[in-house]
Short mmCIF file of C-alpha atoms and ligand atoms in Angstrom, two decimals:
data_model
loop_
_atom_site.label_atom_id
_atom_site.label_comp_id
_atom_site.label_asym_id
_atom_site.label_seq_id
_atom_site.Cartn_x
_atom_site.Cartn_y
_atom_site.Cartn_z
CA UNK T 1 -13.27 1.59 60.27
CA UNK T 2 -11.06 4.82 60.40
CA UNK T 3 -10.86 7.12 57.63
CA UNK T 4 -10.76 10.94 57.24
CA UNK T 5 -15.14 11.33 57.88
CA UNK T 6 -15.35 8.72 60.65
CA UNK T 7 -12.53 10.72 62.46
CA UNK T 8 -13.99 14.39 61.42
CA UNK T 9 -17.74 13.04 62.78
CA UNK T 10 -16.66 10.33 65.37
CA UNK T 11 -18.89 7.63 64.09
CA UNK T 12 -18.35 4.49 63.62
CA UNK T 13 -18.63 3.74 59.43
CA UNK T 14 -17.90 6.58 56.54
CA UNK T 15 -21.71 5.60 55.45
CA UNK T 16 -23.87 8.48 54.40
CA UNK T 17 -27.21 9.14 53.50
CA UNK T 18 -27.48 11.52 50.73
CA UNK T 19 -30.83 13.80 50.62
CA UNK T 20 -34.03 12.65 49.54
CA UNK T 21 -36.50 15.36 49.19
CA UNK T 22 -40.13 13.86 50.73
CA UNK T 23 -38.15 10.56 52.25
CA UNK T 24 -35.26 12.01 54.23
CA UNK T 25 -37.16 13.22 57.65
CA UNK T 26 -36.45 11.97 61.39
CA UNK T 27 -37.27 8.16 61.49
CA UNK T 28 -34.57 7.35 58.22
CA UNK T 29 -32.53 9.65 59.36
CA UNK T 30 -32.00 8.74 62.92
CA UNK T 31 -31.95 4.73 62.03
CA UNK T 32 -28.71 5.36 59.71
CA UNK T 33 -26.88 7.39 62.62
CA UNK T 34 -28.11 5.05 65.25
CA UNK T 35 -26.56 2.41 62.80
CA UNK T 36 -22.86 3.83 63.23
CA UNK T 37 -23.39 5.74 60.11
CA UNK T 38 -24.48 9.55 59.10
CA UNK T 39 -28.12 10.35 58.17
CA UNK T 40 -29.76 13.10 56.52
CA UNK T 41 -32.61 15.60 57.46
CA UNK T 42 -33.01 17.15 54.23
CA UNK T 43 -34.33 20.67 54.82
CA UNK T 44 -36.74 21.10 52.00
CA UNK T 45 -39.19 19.16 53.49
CA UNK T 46 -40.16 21.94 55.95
CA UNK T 47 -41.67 25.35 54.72
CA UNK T 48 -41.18 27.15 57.86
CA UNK T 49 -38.44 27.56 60.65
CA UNK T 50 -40.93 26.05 63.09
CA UNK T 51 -41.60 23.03 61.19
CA UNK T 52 -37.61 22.79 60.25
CA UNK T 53 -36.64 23.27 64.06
CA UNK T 54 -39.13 20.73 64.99
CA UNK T 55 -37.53 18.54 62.62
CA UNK T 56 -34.09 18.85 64.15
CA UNK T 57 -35.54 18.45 67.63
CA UNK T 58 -37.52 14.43 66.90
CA UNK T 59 -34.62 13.88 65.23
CA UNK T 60 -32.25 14.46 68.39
CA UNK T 61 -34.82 12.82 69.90
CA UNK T 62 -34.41 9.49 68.38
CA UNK T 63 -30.69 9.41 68.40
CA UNK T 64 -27.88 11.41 70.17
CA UNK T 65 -25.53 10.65 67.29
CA UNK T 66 -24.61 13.37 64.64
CA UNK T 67 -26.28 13.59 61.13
CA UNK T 68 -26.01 16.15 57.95
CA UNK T 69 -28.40 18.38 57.41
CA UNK T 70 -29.22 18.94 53.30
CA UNK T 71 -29.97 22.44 51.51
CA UNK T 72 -30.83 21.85 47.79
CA UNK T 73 -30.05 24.96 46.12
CA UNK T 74 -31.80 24.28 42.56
CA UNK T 75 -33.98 25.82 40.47
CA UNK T 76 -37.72 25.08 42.99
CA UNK T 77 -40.78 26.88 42.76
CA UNK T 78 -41.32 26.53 46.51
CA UNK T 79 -38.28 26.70 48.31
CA UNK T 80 -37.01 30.37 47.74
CA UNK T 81 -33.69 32.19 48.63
CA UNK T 82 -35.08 33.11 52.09
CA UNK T 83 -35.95 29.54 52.85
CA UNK T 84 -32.14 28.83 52.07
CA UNK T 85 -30.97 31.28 53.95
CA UNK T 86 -33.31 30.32 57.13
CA UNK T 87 -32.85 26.60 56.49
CA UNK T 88 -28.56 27.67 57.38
CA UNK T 89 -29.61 30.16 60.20
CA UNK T 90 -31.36 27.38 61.69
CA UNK T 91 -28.45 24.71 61.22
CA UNK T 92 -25.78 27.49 62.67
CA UNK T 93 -27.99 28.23 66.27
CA UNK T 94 -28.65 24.16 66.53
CA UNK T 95 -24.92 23.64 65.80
CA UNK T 96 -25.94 20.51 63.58
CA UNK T 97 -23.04 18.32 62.86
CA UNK T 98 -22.69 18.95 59.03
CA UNK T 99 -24.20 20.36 56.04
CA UNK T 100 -24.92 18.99 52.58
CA UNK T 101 -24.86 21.62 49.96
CA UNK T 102 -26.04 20.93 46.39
CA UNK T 103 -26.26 23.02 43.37
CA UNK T 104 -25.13 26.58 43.56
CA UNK T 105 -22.45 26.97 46.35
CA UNK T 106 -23.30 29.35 49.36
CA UNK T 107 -20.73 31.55 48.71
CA UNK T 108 -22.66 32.10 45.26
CA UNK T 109 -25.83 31.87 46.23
CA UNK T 110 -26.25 33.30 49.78
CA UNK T 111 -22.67 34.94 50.10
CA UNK T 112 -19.57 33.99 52.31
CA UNK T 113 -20.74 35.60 55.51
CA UNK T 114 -23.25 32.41 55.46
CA UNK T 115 -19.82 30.17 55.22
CA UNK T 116 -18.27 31.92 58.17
CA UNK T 117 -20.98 31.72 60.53
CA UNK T 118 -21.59 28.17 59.85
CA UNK T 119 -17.93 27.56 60.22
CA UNK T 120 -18.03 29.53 63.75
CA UNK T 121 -20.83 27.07 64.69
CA UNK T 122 -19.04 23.99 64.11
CA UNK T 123 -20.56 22.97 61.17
CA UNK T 124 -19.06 20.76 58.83
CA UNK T 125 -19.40 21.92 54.98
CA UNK T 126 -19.85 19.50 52.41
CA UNK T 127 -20.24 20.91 48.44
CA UNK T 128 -21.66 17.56 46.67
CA UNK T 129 -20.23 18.03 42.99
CA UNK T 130 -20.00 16.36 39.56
CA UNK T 131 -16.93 17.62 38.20
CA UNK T 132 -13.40 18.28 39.74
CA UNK T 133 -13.54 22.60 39.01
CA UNK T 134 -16.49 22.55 41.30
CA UNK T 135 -14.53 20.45 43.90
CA UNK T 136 -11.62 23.09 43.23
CA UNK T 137 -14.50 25.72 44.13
CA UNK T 138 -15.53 24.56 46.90
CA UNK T 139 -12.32 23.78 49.04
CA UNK T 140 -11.00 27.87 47.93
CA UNK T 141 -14.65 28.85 49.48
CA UNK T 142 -13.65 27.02 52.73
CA UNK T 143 -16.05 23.40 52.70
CA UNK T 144 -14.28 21.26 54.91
CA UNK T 145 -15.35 18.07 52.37
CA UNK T 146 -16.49 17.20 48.82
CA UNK T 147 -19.34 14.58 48.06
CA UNK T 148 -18.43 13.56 44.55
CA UNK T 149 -21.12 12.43 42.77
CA UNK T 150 -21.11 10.55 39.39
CA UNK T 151 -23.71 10.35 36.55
CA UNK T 152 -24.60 7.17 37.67
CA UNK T 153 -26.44 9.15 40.99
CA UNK T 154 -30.26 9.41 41.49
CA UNK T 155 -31.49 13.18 41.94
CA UNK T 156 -29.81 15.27 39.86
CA UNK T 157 -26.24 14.46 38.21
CA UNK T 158 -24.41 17.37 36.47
CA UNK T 159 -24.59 17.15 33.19
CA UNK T 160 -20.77 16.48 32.74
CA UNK T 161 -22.06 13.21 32.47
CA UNK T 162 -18.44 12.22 34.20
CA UNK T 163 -18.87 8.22 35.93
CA UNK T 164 -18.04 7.85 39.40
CA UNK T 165 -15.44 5.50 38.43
CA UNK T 166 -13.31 8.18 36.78
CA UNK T 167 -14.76 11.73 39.34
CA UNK T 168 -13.83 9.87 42.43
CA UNK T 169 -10.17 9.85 41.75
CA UNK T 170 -9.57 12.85 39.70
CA UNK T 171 -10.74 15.35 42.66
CA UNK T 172 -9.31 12.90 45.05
CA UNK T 173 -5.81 13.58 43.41
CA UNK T 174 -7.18 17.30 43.10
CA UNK T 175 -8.27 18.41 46.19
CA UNK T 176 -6.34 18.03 49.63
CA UNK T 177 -10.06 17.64 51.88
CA UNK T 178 -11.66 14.65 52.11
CA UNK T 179 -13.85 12.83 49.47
CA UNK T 180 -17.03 10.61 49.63
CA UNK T 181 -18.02 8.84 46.66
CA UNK T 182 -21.67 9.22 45.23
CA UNK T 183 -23.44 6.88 42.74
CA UNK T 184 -23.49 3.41 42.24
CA UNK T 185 -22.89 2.56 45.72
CA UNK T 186 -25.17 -0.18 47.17
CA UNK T 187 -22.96 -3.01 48.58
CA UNK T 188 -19.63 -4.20 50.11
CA UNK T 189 -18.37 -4.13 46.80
CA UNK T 190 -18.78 -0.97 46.01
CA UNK T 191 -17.95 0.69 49.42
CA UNK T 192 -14.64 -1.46 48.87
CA UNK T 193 -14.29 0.14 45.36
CA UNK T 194 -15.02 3.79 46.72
CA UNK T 195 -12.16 3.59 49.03
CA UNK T 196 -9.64 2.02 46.07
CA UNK T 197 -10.01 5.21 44.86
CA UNK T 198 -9.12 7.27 47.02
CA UNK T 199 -12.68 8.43 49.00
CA UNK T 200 -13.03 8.42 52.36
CA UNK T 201 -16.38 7.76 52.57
CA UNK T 202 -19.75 6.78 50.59
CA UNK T 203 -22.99 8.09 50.49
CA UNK T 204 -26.14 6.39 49.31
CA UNK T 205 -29.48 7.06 48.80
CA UNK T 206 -31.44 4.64 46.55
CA UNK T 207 -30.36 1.83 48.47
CA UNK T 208 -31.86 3.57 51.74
CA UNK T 209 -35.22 3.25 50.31
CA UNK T 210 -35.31 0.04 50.23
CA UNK T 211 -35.03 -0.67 54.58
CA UNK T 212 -37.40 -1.01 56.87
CA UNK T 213 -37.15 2.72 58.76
CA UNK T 214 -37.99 4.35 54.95
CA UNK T 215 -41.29 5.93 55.11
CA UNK T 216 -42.36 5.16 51.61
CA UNK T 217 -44.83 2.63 50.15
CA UNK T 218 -44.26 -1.23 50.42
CA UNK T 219 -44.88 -1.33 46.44
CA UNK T 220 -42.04 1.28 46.03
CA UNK T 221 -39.40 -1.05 47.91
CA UNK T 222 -40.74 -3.79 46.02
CA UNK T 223 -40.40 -2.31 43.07
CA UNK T 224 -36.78 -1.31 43.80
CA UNK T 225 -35.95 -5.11 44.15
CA UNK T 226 -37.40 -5.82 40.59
CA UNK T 227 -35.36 -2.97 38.50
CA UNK T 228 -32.48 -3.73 37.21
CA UNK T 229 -29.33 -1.49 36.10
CA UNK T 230 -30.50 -0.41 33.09
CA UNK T 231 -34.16 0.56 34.07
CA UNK T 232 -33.26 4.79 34.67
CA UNK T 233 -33.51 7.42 32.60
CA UNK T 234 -32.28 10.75 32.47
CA UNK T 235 -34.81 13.64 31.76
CA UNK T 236 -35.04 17.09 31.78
CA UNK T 237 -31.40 17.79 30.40
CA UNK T 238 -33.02 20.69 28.15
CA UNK T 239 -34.17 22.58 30.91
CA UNK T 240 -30.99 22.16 32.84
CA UNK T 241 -31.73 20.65 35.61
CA UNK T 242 -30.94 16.90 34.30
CA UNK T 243 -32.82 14.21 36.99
CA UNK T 244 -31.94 10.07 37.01
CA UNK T 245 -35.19 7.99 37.51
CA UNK T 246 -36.58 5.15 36.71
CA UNK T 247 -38.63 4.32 33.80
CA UNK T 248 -41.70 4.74 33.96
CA UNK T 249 -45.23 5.98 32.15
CA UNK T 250 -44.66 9.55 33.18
CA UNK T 251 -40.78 9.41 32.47
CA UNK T 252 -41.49 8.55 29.03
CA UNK T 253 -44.29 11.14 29.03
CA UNK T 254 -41.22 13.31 30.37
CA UNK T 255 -38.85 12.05 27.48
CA UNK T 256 -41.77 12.61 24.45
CA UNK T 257 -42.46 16.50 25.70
CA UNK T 258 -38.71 16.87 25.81
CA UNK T 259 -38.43 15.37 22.30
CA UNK T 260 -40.83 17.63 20.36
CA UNK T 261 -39.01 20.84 22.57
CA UNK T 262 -41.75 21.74 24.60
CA UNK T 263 -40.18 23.72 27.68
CA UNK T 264 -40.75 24.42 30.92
CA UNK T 265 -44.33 25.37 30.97
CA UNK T 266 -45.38 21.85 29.57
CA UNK T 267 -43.10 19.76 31.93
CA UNK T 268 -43.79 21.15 35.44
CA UNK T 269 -47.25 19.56 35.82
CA UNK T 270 -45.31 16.12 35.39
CA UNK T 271 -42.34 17.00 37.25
CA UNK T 272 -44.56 19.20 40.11
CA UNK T 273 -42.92 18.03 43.61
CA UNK T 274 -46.04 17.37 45.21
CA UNK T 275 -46.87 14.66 42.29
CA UNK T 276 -43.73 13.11 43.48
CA UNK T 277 -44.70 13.20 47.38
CA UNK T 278 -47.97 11.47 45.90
CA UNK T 279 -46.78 8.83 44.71
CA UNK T 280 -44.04 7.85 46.96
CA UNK T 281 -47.39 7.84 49.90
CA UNK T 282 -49.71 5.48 47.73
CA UNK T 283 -47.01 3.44 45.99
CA UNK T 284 -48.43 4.39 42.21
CA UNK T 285 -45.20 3.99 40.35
CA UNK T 286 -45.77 5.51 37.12
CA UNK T 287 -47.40 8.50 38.49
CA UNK T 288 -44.22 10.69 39.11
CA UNK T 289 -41.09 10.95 38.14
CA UNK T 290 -39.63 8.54 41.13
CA UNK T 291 -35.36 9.81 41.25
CA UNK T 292 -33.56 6.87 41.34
CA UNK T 293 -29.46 5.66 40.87
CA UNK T 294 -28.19 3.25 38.33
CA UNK T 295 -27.50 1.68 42.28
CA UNK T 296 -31.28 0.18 42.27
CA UNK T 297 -29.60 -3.06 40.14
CA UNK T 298 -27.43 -3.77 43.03
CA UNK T 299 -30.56 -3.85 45.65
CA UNK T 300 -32.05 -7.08 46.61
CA UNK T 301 -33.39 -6.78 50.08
CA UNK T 302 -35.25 -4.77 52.44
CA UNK T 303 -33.14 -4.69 55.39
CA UNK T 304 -32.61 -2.44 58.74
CA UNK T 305 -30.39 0.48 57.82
CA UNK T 306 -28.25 -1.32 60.86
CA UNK T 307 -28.55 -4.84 59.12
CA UNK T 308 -27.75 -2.83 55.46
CA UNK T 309 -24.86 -1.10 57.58
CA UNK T 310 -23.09 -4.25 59.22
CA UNK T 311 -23.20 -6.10 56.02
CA UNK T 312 -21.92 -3.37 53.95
CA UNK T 313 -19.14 -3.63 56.20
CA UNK T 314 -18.53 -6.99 56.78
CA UNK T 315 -18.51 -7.39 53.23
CA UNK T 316 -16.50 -4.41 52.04
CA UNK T 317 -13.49 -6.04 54.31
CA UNK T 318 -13.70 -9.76 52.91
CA UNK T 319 -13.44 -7.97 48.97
CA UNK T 320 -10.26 -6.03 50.21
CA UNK T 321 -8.87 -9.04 51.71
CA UNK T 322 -9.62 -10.88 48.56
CA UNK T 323 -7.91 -8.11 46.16
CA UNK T 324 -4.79 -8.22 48.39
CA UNK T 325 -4.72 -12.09 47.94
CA UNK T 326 -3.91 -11.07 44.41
CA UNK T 327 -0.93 -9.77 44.84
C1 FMN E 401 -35.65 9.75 45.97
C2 FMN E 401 -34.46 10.65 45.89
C3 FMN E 401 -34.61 12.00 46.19
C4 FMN E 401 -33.50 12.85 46.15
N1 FMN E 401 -33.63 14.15 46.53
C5 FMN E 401 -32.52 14.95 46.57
C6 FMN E 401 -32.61 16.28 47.06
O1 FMN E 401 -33.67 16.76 47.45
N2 FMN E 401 -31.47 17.01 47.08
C7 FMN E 401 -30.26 16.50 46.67
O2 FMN E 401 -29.25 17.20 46.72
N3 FMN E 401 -30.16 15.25 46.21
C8 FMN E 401 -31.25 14.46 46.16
N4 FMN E 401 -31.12 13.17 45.73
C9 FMN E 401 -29.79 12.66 45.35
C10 FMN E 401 -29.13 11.89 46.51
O3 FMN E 401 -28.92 12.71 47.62
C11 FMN E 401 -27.79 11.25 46.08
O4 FMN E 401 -26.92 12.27 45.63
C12 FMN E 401 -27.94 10.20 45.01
O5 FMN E 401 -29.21 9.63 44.99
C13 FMN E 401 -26.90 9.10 45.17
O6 FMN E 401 -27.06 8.09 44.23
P1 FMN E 401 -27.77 6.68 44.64
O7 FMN E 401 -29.21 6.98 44.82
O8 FMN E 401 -27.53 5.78 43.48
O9 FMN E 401 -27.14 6.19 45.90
C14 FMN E 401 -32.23 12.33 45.76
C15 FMN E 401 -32.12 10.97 45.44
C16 FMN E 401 -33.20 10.12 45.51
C17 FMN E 401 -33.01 8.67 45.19
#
């Protein structure tokens, strides 16, 4: 495959792995760039610059191929504005191949001298977004891509509530860098949709879970398999910081403290990130709120990320060839 992020990273499919706070470390991350794609250390895992330069370092360990780094730049109790700004220190001296930004851009949130040394370094700047004027954003503050992400995303969708369907190609006809479609990507069929309108790439992270390098509970794969489409939820839209996962016990919990307006004070002991980690490391599926894309009703199998990769492919060429049989 050749396309605008296979050329910018020189590997071999326009496959990303979007962040997963808790799941994204070394082992997943190396298996997707070992498997011709890109993977994703996602930095909030690690408190401290040792533990986040340690990270980088198994990670080069287990593959010579590049991979994006994450920085989540939300609303967190534990990861501050100094871990931000360490967590892009540390990416600028290892020269990591590319960043993925969410939330508040750096030029907002850490200021533009943070853009130009990262740019000095080498690495790549992706904003990922949910509607075109933060695409528009982005490119004036210098990121050399856009991730566009629709509501139909796990983690946390802007609440524009605009479909991937209709985001892709309205900041693909907006902005002049390239585009990588997010949400509702799982298959051949939707990597072959992606790039019908107009991205140059897809990323995916609910269907990563479910391979064999994830380092999550067998019961959470399996329970990937079983839900359907339909089975996510959005919560904590009146706190503004709207999150897709799937129904569960503690989502409706979620939903019900939402209802009768209690704020944030009542919902952090459900939402609390280390209830999360919990849960994903004894497979208890209605313990947390467990971030998940509308993507889990397109996942079948647990697969190597290379199997996943190949077939993604392989697939994603016989659908083209089918459409242009059309016409
Ligand atoms: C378990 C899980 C954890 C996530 N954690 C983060 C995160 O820490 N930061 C972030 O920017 N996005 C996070 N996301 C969002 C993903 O990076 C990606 O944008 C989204 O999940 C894509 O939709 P999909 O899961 O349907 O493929 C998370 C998603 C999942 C499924």
């Amino acid at each position: 495959m050749k396309t605008a992020i296979t050329e910018m990273f020189g590997v071999q499919y326009p496959i990303i792995c979007g962040a997963m706070m808790w799941l994204c470390k070394p082992t997943l991350c190396a298996a997707v760039s070992n498997a011709g794609g890109l993977g994703n250390l996602t930095a909030g895992n690690y408190a401290t610059e040792e533990e986040f330069r340690e990270a980088i370092r198994q990670t080069r360990q287990l593959t010579d191929r590049p991979f994006m780094v994450n920085v989540t730049i939300l609303p967190s109790v534990h990861i501050t504005a100094e871990h931000h700004k360490m967590y892009l220190k540390v990416c600028a001296e290892e020269k990591v191949a590319g960043l993925e930004i969410s939330g508040t851009p750096l030029d907002k949130a850490v200021g533009r001298e943070f853009i130009d040394i990262l740019k000095k370094a080498g690495v790549k700047l992706f904003h990922k977004v949910g509607s075109v004027r933060h695409a528009v954003h982005a490119e004036k503050a210098g990121y050399d891509g856009i991730y566009a992400a629709g509501i139909e995303e796990g983690g946390h969708p802007l609440d524009d509530d605009v479909t991937t369907m209709v985001l892709t190609p309205r900041i693909a006809e907006t902005v002049k860098i390239p585009v990588v479609t997010v949400g509702g990507i799982a298959d051949g069929r939707t990597l072959a949709a992606a790039l019908a309108l107009g991205a140059q790439g897809v990323m995916m992270a609910t269907r990563f879970v479910a391979t064999k390098e994830c380092e999550v509970h067998d019961n959470i794969k399996q329970e990937i398999i079983r839900r359907q489409e339909f089975e996510t939820a959005l919560i904590c839209k009146s706190i503004g910081l709207q999150g897709r996962a799937i129904k569960n016990k503690l989502v409706e919990d979620v939903l019900a403290v939402e209802a009768t307006g209690g704020g944030l004070e009542k919902l952090i002991p459900l939402i609390a990130g280390n209830r999360v980690k919990a849960a994903w490391e004894s497979g208890n599926v209605d313990d947390a709120p467990m971030m998940m894309g509308q993507s889990v009703g397109l996942i079948r199998d647990i697969p190597t990320c290379k199997e996943l990769m190949e077939r993604l492919v392989a697939d994603a060429k016989e659908d083209i060839d089918r459409v242009q049989g059309i016409f």
